[in-house]
Coordinates of C-alpha atoms and ligand atoms in Angstrom, one line a residue:
X22 CA 143.8 74.4 123.3
X23 CA 143.6 74.5 127.1
X24 CA 141.5 71.7 128.8
X25 CA 137.9 72.5 128.1
X26 CA 135.6 72.9 131.1
X27 CA 132.2 71.3 131.1
X28 CA 129.4 72.1 133.5
X29 CA 126.8 69.3 134.1
X30 CA 123.5 70.7 135.3
X31 CA 121.0 68.1 136.4
X32 CA 119.1 67.4 139.6
X33 CA 119.4 63.6 139.4
X34 CA 122.6 62.5 141.1
X35 CA 122.9 59.4 139.0
X36 CA 122.8 61.2 135.7
X37 CA 125.4 63.8 136.9
X38 CA 127.6 61.0 138.1
X39 CA 127.5 59.0 134.9
X40 CA 128.2 62.1 132.7
X41 CA 130.8 63.5 135.0
X42 CA 132.9 60.4 135.3
X43 CA 132.7 59.6 131.6
X44 CA 133.6 63.1 130.5
X45 CA 136.5 63.3 133.1
X46 CA 137.8 60.1 131.6
X47 CA 138.0 61.9 128.3
X48 CA 140.3 64.4 129.9
X49 CA 137.8 67.3 130.4
X50 CA 137.6 69.4 133.5
X51 CA 134.0 68.8 134.8
X52 CA 131.9 70.9 137.2
X53 CA 128.5 69.9 138.6
X54 CA 125.4 71.8 139.6
X55 CA 122.1 70.4 140.8
X56 CA 119.9 73.4 140.1
X57 CA 119.9 76.7 138.2
X58 CA 121.2 78.8 141.1
X59 CA 124.2 76.6 141.5
X60 CA 124.7 76.5 137.7
X61 CA 125.0 80.3 137.5
X62 CA 127.3 80.2 140.5
X63 CA 129.7 77.7 139.0
X64 CA 129.6 79.3 135.6
X65 CA 131.8 82.1 137.0
X66 CA 134.7 79.7 137.0
X67 CA 134.8 79.9 133.3
X68 CA 132.9 77.2 131.4
X69 CA 133.2 76.2 127.7
X70 CA 130.2 74.0 127.5
X71 CA 127.1 73.3 129.6
X72 CA 125.0 70.1 129.6
X73 CA 121.7 71.5 130.8
X74 CA 118.7 69.5 132.0
X75 CA 115.4 71.0 130.8
X76 CA 113.6 70.4 134.2
X77 CA 115.4 71.9 137.1
X78 CA 113.9 72.2 140.6
X79 CA 114.2 76.0 140.8
X80 CA 113.9 77.1 137.1
X81 CA 113.0 76.2 133.6
X82 CA 116.0 75.1 131.5
X83 CA 115.1 77.4 128.7
X84 CA 115.3 80.4 131.0
X85 CA 118.8 79.2 132.2
X86 CA 119.8 78.8 128.5
X87 CA 118.7 82.3 127.7
X88 CA 120.6 83.8 130.6
X89 CA 123.8 81.9 129.6
X90 CA 123.5 83.0 126.0
X91 CA 122.9 86.6 127.1
X92 CA 125.9 86.8 129.4
X93 CA 128.4 84.6 127.6
X94 CA 127.3 83.9 124.0
X95 CA 130.4 81.9 123.3
X96 CA 129.5 79.2 125.8
X97 CA 128.0 76.1 124.2
X98 CA 124.9 74.6 125.6
X99 CA 123.5 71.1 125.0
X100 CA 120.0 70.6 126.4
X101 CA 118.9 67.3 127.9
X102 CA 115.2 66.7 127.7
X103 CA 113.2 64.1 129.5
X104 CA 110.7 63.6 126.8
X105 CA 111.1 64.2 123.1
X106 CA 109.3 67.4 122.3
X107 CA 109.8 68.9 119.0
X108 CA 108.7 72.3 120.0
X109 CA 111.0 72.3 123.0
X110 CA 114.0 71.3 120.8
X111 CA 113.1 74.0 118.2
X112 CA 112.8 76.6 121.0
X113 CA 116.1 75.5 122.5
X114 CA 117.9 75.8 119.1
X115 CA 116.3 79.2 118.6
X116 CA 117.6 80.4 121.9
X117 CA 121.1 79.4 120.8
X118 CA 121.5 75.8 122.1
X119 CA 124.2 73.9 120.1
X120 CA 122.1 70.7 120.3
X121 CA 119.7 68.7 122.4
X122 CA 119.6 65.1 123.5
X123 CA 116.6 63.1 124.7
X124 CA 116.6 61.2 127.9
X125 CA 117.3 58.4 128.4
X126 CA 120.5 59.0 126.4
X127 CA 123.5 56.9 125.7
X128 CA 126.5 58.5 127.4
X129 CA 128.6 57.8 124.3
X130 CA 126.2 59.8 122.2
X131 CA 126.7 62.8 124.6
X132 CA 130.5 62.4 124.5
X133 CA 130.4 62.6 120.7
X134 CA 128.1 65.6 120.8
X135 CA 130.4 67.4 123.3
X136 CA 133.5 66.6 121.1
X137 CA 131.8 67.9 118.0
X138 CA 130.6 71.1 119.8
X139 CA 134.0 71.9 121.1
X140 CA 135.6 71.1 117.8
X141 CA 133.3 73.7 116.2
X142 CA 134.2 76.5 118.5
X143 CA 137.8 75.6 118.4
X144 CA 137.7 75.8 114.7
X145 CA 135.8 79.0 114.8
X146 CA 138.3 80.6 117.1
X147 CA 141.2 79.3 114.9
X148 CA 139.6 80.8 111.8
X149 CA 139.1 84.1 113.6
X150 CA 142.7 84.3 114.8
X151 CA 143.9 83.2 111.4
X152 CA 141.9 85.9 109.7
X153 CA 143.2 88.5 112.1
X154 CA 146.9 87.6 111.6
X155 CA 146.6 86.8 107.9
X156 CA 149.8 87.4 105.9
X157 CA 147.9 89.8 103.7
X158 CA 147.3 92.7 106.0
X159 CA 144.4 94.3 104.2
X160 CA 142.2 91.5 102.9
X161 CA 138.5 92.1 102.4
X162 CA 137.8 90.4 105.7
X163 CA 139.4 93.3 107.5
X164 CA 136.2 95.2 106.9
X165 CA 134.0 94.2 109.8
X166 CA 130.2 94.2 109.5
X167 CA 127.3 92.1 108.2
X168 CA 124.7 94.8 107.5
X169 CA 123.4 95.0 104.0
X170 CA 125.3 98.3 103.3
X171 CA 128.6 96.8 104.4
X172 CA 128.1 93.6 102.4
X173 CA 127.4 95.8 99.4
X174 CA 130.6 97.8 100.0
X175 CA 132.6 94.6 100.3
X176 CA 131.2 93.3 97.1
X177 CA 131.9 96.6 95.3
X178 CA 135.5 96.7 96.6
X179 CA 136.1 93.2 95.4
X180 CA 134.7 94.0 91.9
X181 CA 136.8 97.2 91.7
X182 CA 139.9 95.3 92.8
X183 CA 139.4 92.9 90.0
X184 CA 139.3 95.6 87.4
X185 CA 142.9 96.7 87.2
X186 CA 142.8 100.4 86.2
X187 CA 139.4 101.9 87.0
X188 CA 139.5 105.1 89.1
X189 CA 137.6 105.0 92.4
X190 CA 136.1 107.7 94.5
X191 CA 135.6 106.9 98.1
X192 CA 133.3 109.1 100.1
X193 CA 132.1 109.0 103.7
X194 CA 132.4 110.8 107.0
X195 CA 135.6 110.8 109.0
X196 CA 136.4 107.4 110.4
X197 CA 134.2 105.4 108.2
X198 CA 137.0 103.4 106.7
X199 CA 138.1 105.2 103.5
X200 CA 141.8 104.6 104.1
X201 CA 141.1 101.0 104.9
X202 CA 139.0 100.6 101.8
X203 CA 141.7 102.1 99.6
X204 CA 144.3 99.6 101.0
X205 CA 141.8 96.7 100.6
X206 CA 141.4 97.6 96.9
X207 CA 145.1 97.8 96.3
X208 CA 146.0 94.6 98.2
X209 CA 143.2 92.6 96.6
X210 CA 144.2 93.7 93.2
X211 CA 146.8 92.4 90.7
X212 CA 148.8 95.4 91.8
X213 CA 149.3 94.1 95.3
X214 CA 153.0 93.5 94.9
X215 CA 153.6 97.0 93.5
X216 CA 153.7 100.2 95.5
X217 CA 150.8 101.8 97.3
X218 CA 151.5 105.5 97.5
X219 CA 149.4 107.8 99.7
X220 CA 149.2 111.5 99.9
X221 CA 146.9 113.9 101.8
X222 CA 146.0 116.7 99.5
X223 CA 145.2 119.1 102.3
X224 CA 148.5 118.7 104.2
X225 CA 150.7 120.6 101.7
X226 CA 150.8 124.0 100.1
X227 CA 149.9 124.0 96.4
X228 CA 153.4 124.2 94.9
X229 CA 154.8 121.5 97.2
X230 CA 151.8 119.2 96.6
X231 CA 152.4 119.5 92.8
X232 CA 156.0 118.6 93.1
X233 CA 155.2 115.8 95.5
X234 CA 152.7 114.4 93.1
X235 CA 154.5 114.9 89.7
X236 CA 158.1 115.4 90.8
X237 CA 160.3 118.2 89.6
X238 CA 163.4 118.9 87.4
X239 CA 166.6 120.3 88.7
X240 CA 166.3 124.1 89.0
X241 CA 162.5 124.1 88.6
X242 CA 162.2 126.4 91.6
X243 CA 164.5 127.8 94.3
X244 CA 165.8 124.9 96.3
X245 CA 165.2 122.3 93.6
X246 CA 168.9 121.4 93.4
X247 CA 168.3 118.0 91.9
X248 CA 165.7 116.2 89.9
X249 CA 163.1 114.4 92.0
X250 CA 160.6 111.7 91.0
X251 CA 157.0 112.3 92.2
X252 CA 154.6 110.0 93.9
X253 CA 152.8 109.1 90.8
X254 CA 156.1 108.1 89.1
X255 CA 157.2 106.1 92.1
X256 CA 153.9 104.3 92.2
X257 CA 154.3 103.0 88.7
X258 CA 152.6 99.6 88.4
X259 CA 150.7 100.2 91.7
X260 CA 148.1 102.5 93.3
X261 CA 148.1 106.2 94.1
X262 CA 145.7 107.1 96.9
X263 CA 144.8 110.8 96.9
X264 CA 143.2 111.5 100.3
X265 CA 141.1 114.6 101.0
X266 CA 140.8 115.3 97.3
X267 CA 138.1 117.9 98.1
X268 CA 140.8 120.2 99.4
X269 CA 142.9 120.2 96.2
X270 CA 143.4 123.7 94.7
X271 CA 141.8 124.3 91.3
X272 CA 145.2 124.7 89.4
X273 CA 146.3 121.3 90.5
X274 CA 142.8 119.8 89.8
X275 CA 143.4 120.7 86.2
X276 CA 146.7 118.9 86.1
X277 CA 145.3 115.9 87.8
X278 CA 142.5 115.8 85.2
X279 CA 144.9 115.9 82.4
X280 CA 146.9 113.0 83.9
X281 CA 143.7 110.9 84.4
X282 CA 142.6 111.5 80.8
X283 CA 145.9 111.1 79.0
X284 CA 147.8 109.0 81.5
X285 CA 150.8 111.3 81.0
X286 CA 152.2 114.1 83.0
X287 CA 155.2 116.4 83.2
X288 CA 157.5 116.9 86.1
X289 CA 157.4 120.5 87.5
X290 CA 159.8 122.5 85.3
X291 CA 160.0 119.6 82.8
X292 CA 158.9 119.5 79.2
X293 CA 159.0 115.7 78.6
X294 CA 155.7 113.8 78.8
X295 CA 156.1 110.9 81.2
X296 CA 153.8 107.8 81.1
X297 CA 153.0 105.5 84.0
X298 CA 150.5 102.8 84.8
X299 CA 148.8 103.5 88.1
X300 CA 145.3 103.2 89.5
X301 CA 144.1 106.3 91.2
X302 CA 141.9 106.1 94.3
X303 CA 140.6 109.4 95.6
X304 CA 138.8 110.0 98.9
X305 CA 137.0 112.8 100.6
X306 CA 134.7 113.4 103.5
X307 CA 133.1 116.3 101.7
X308 CA 130.1 116.1 99.4
X309 CA 131.9 116.8 96.1
X310 CA 128.6 117.7 94.3
X311 CA 128.3 120.5 96.8
X312 CA 131.9 121.6 96.2
X313 CA 131.2 121.6 92.4
X314 CA 128.0 123.6 92.9
X315 CA 130.0 126.1 95.0
X316 CA 132.6 126.3 92.3
X317 CA 135.4 124.9 94.5
X318 CA 135.8 121.7 92.6
X319 CA 136.0 121.2 88.8
X320 CA 133.0 119.5 87.5
X321 CA 134.9 117.6 84.8
X322 CA 137.4 116.3 87.3
X323 CA 134.4 115.2 89.5
X324 CA 132.9 113.2 86.7
X325 CA 136.3 111.7 85.8
X326 CA 136.9 110.6 89.4
X327 CA 133.3 109.4 90.0
X328 CA 133.6 106.5 87.6
X329 CA 133.2 104.0 90.4
X330 CA 131.8 105.8 93.5
X331 CA 131.8 103.9 96.7
X332 CA 130.1 105.4 99.7
X333 CA 131.2 104.3 103.2
X334 CA 128.1 104.5 105.4
X335 CA 128.3 106.2 108.8
X336 CA 128.2 103.9 111.8
X337 CA 124.9 105.2 113.1
X338 CA 123.2 103.9 109.9
X339 CA 124.3 100.4 110.6
X340 CA 123.9 100.0 114.3
X341 CA 123.7 96.2 114.0
X342 CA 127.3 96.1 113.1
X343 CA 128.3 97.8 116.4
X344 CA 128.4 94.6 118.4
X345 CA 130.5 92.9 115.7
X346 CA 133.0 95.8 115.8
X347 CA 133.1 95.8 119.6
X348 CA 133.9 92.1 119.6
X349 CA 136.5 92.6 116.9
X350 CA 138.3 95.3 118.8
X351 CA 138.0 93.5 122.2
X352 CA 139.7 90.5 120.6
X353 CA 142.5 92.5 119.1
X354 CA 143.1 94.6 122.3
X355 CA 143.0 91.4 124.3
X356 CA 146.0 90.3 122.4
X357 CA 147.7 93.7 122.4
X358 CA 147.2 94.5 126.0
X359 CA 147.3 90.9 127.3
X360 CA 143.9 91.2 128.8
X361 CA 141.2 88.6 129.0
X362 CA 137.9 90.5 128.5
X363 CA 135.3 87.9 127.5
X364 CA 132.2 90.0 127.2
X365 CA 130.6 93.5 127.3
X366 CA 127.7 94.0 129.6
X367 CA 124.4 93.9 127.7
X368 CA 123.3 97.3 128.9
X369 CA 126.6 98.8 127.7
X370 CA 126.1 97.2 124.3
X371 CA 122.6 98.6 124.2
X372 CA 123.8 102.1 124.9
X373 CA 126.7 101.8 122.5
X374 CA 124.3 100.7 119.8
X375 CA 122.2 103.8 120.4
X376 CA 125.1 106.2 120.6
X377 CA 125.4 108.2 117.3
X378 CA 129.2 107.8 116.8
X379 CA 130.0 111.1 115.1
X380 CA 133.6 109.8 114.8
X381 CA 132.4 106.5 113.4
X382 CA 134.6 103.4 113.5
X383 CA 137.6 105.3 114.6
X384 CA 135.8 106.7 117.6
X385 CA 134.5 103.2 118.5
X386 CA 137.9 101.7 118.3
X387 CA 139.3 104.4 120.5
X388 CA 136.4 103.9 123.0
X389 CA 137.1 100.2 123.2
X390 CA 140.9 100.8 123.6
X391 CA 140.2 103.2 126.5
X392 CA 137.7 100.8 128.1
X393 CA 140.2 97.9 127.8
X394 CA 142.9 99.9 129.5
X395 CA 140.5 100.8 132.3
X396 CA 139.4 97.3 133.2
X397 CA 141.1 94.4 134.8
X398 CA 137.9 92.5 134.7
X399 CA 136.6 89.9 132.3
X400 CA 133.7 92.2 131.5
X401 CA 133.5 95.7 130.1
X402 CA 130.8 97.7 131.8
X403 CA 128.9 100.9 131.0
X404 CA 131.2 102.9 133.2
X405 CA 134.2 101.9 131.1
X406 CA 132.8 103.9 128.2
X407 CA 132.8 107.6 129.2
X408 CA 131.7 108.9 125.8
X409 CA 130.6 112.4 125.0
X410 CA 127.0 113.1 124.1
X411 CA 124.6 110.2 124.3
X412 CA 126.4 108.1 126.9
X413 CA 127.3 110.9 129.2
X414 CA 123.6 111.9 129.3
X415 CA 123.2 110.6 132.8
X416 CA 125.7 113.2 134.1
X417 CA 124.2 116.1 132.2
X418 CA 122.0 117.3 135.1
X419 CA 125.1 118.5 137.0
X420 CA 126.5 120.4 134.0
X421 CA 123.6 122.5 132.6
X422 CA 123.1 125.8 134.3
X423 CA 119.7 127.5 134.1
X424 CA 120.2 130.8 132.3
X425 CA 119.4 133.9 134.3
X426 CA 116.5 134.8 132.0
X427 CA 115.1 131.3 132.4
X428 CA 114.1 128.9 129.6
X429 CA 111.1 127.5 128.0
X430 CA 111.2 123.9 129.2
X431 CA 108.6 122.7 126.7
X432 CA 110.5 124.3 123.9
X433 CA 113.8 122.8 125.0
X434 CA 112.2 119.3 125.3
X435 CA 110.8 119.6 121.8
X436 CA 114.1 120.6 120.4
X437 CA 116.0 117.8 122.1
X438 CA 113.4 115.2 120.9
X439 CA 113.8 116.6 117.3
X440 CA 117.6 116.4 117.5
X441 CA 117.5 112.8 118.8
X442 CA 115.2 111.8 116.0
X443 CA 117.3 113.4 113.4
X444 CA 120.4 111.9 114.7
X445 CA 119.0 108.4 114.7
X446 CA 117.5 108.8 111.3
X447 CA 114.0 108.7 112.9
X448 CA 114.7 105.3 114.5
X449 CA 112.4 105.7 117.5
X450 CA 114.1 103.1 119.6
X451 CA 117.5 104.7 119.1
X452 CA 116.2 108.2 119.6
X453 CA 114.5 107.1 122.8
X454 CA 117.8 105.6 124.1
X455 CA 119.6 108.9 123.4
X456 CA 117.1 110.6 125.7
X457 CA 117.0 107.9 128.3
X458 CA 113.3 107.3 127.4
X459 CA 111.5 104.1 126.4
X460 CA 109.6 103.8 123.1
X461 CA 106.2 104.7 124.5
X462 CA 107.6 107.8 126.1
X463 CA 109.2 109.0 122.9
X464 CA 106.0 108.2 120.9
X465 CA 104.0 110.2 123.4
X466 CA 106.3 113.2 122.8
X467 CA 106.2 112.8 119.0
X468 CA 102.4 113.0 119.2
X469 CA 102.5 115.8 121.8
X470 CA 104.7 118.0 119.7
X471 CA 103.1 116.8 116.4
X472 CA 106.5 115.9 114.9
X473 CA 106.9 114.6 111.4
X474 CA 109.9 113.6 109.3
X475 CA 110.8 116.5 107.0
X476 CA 110.4 115.5 103.3
X477 CA 114.2 115.4 102.9
X478 CA 114.4 112.6 105.5
X479 CA 111.6 110.6 104.0
X480 CA 113.6 109.7 100.9
Ligands
LIG503 N1 134.2 98.4 108.5 C1 135.4 98.5 109.2 N2 135.8 97.3 109.8 C2 136.9 97.4 110.6 N3 137.6 98.5 110.8 C3 137.2 99.6 110.3 C4 136.1 99.7 109.5 N4 135.9 100.9 109.1 C5 136.9 101.6 109.6 N5 137.7 100.8 110.3 C6 138.9 101.3 111.2 O1 138.6 102.5 111.7 C7 139.7 103.4 111.7 C8 139.4 104.6 110.9 O2 139.3 104.3 109.5 P1 139.9 105.1 108.3 O3 141.2 105.7 108.8 O4 140.0 104.2 107.1 O5 138.8 106.2 108.2 P2 138.7 107.4 107.1 O6 137.4 107.2 106.5 O7 139.9 107.4 106.2 O8 138.7 108.6 108.0 P3 139.2 110.2 107.7 O9 138.2 110.8 106.8 O10 139.2 110.8 109.1 O11 140.5 110.0 107.1 C9 140.8 102.5 111.2 O12 141.5 102.0 112.3 C10 140.1 101.5 110.4 O13 140.9 100.3 110.3
LIG504 MG1 141.5 108.7 106.0

């Protein structure tokens, strides 16, 4: 760990001096500030921990704490208070202080606190890097997010992994992590050391897909000049991941169903029943029930696959995970691109949280990647995220031309408000952000246009 930097903020020179000299003795790099303005100035030099007096000549210590935590949440703060006040201590901890100490304090007590605080972050960082570089590349912890839905998904994946043969159906929009979930199941299961075979059902024409899956005998069709093992056979002992299962043609659906029910199959052109032990995971971004209703997908196969359904939620339904994912990708691109981005501007985070992410986590990852390439700074700002739709809204004025026949502005406004509400699942704060409005302004419009959730959205 590089030498930690500590900033001592106190207006009393004697206190600054005693802390500074003792901490320097411990080998820390120590900076000093006698008021809030100086403290913010010196913080730019990169500070790991702040010892912060509650009473400063130009500001209230809690306000300074709040600002520090907003701009660099990783910086540790220990508050120094002149009189023991429980409320104050509670408030400081709520605002994210690591600890507080009452004046007059024993300098040795402070040294211990500092040591402990730094130890905690050091450990936390170590755990994070360890997790990121774990030998097992697809452990459960690869799935970032603390929202209730994601915790539920993680719990389900773990359960499924523990049951060695159950078939799994992963559904979710594009970019929600179906591929990732399939690999997590495989690598968390007892099959982890056996093959993980993956095929995209939409990528191949029917006959080719069949022979890829089940293999073929020599002479089975023109060009089949030797026998070939299929994917299912090669995966024996492991997992077969059938991606975009919704695109599989009906004839093959029947063969897949037979395999799932009887665990046996024939190579194309073969007569012998072959038996393998594989777990099948299927994925689709379509709604299979709809495909069944339309007659595109066999109902019996649907039920056979749907033994354990796992739904990966779209990102816009778990906006609280967005900051976690942003941090996750900032950290990994810091390593990959050798950058040192330490934070994302709060207004950028707010806009990114409100953006509907039609491409889900994949789109977010790409957005961070691009932002990281664009910046040489320690901070990612709003302008580094030139996303379509929501974020580009500010520029819309230049791009929309008034049709020759004119428009009904009121009607247009109404339609945009409805779209924003639908896209945000009727979350007024997020809908407002999409339109560049505040909550009162969007409430006013909801009343003005007498908008109501449709019954379908109320469930
Ligand atoms: N919860 C998550 N935590 C961390 N990374 C995630 C998460 N969900 C998805 N990702 C990442 O997002 C990217 C896209 O995910 P993935 O390829 O699994 O999506 P998908 O659902 O299979 O999409 P498609 O339907 O387009 O195939 C990958 O880089 C994946 O690692
Ligand atoms: Mg995929």
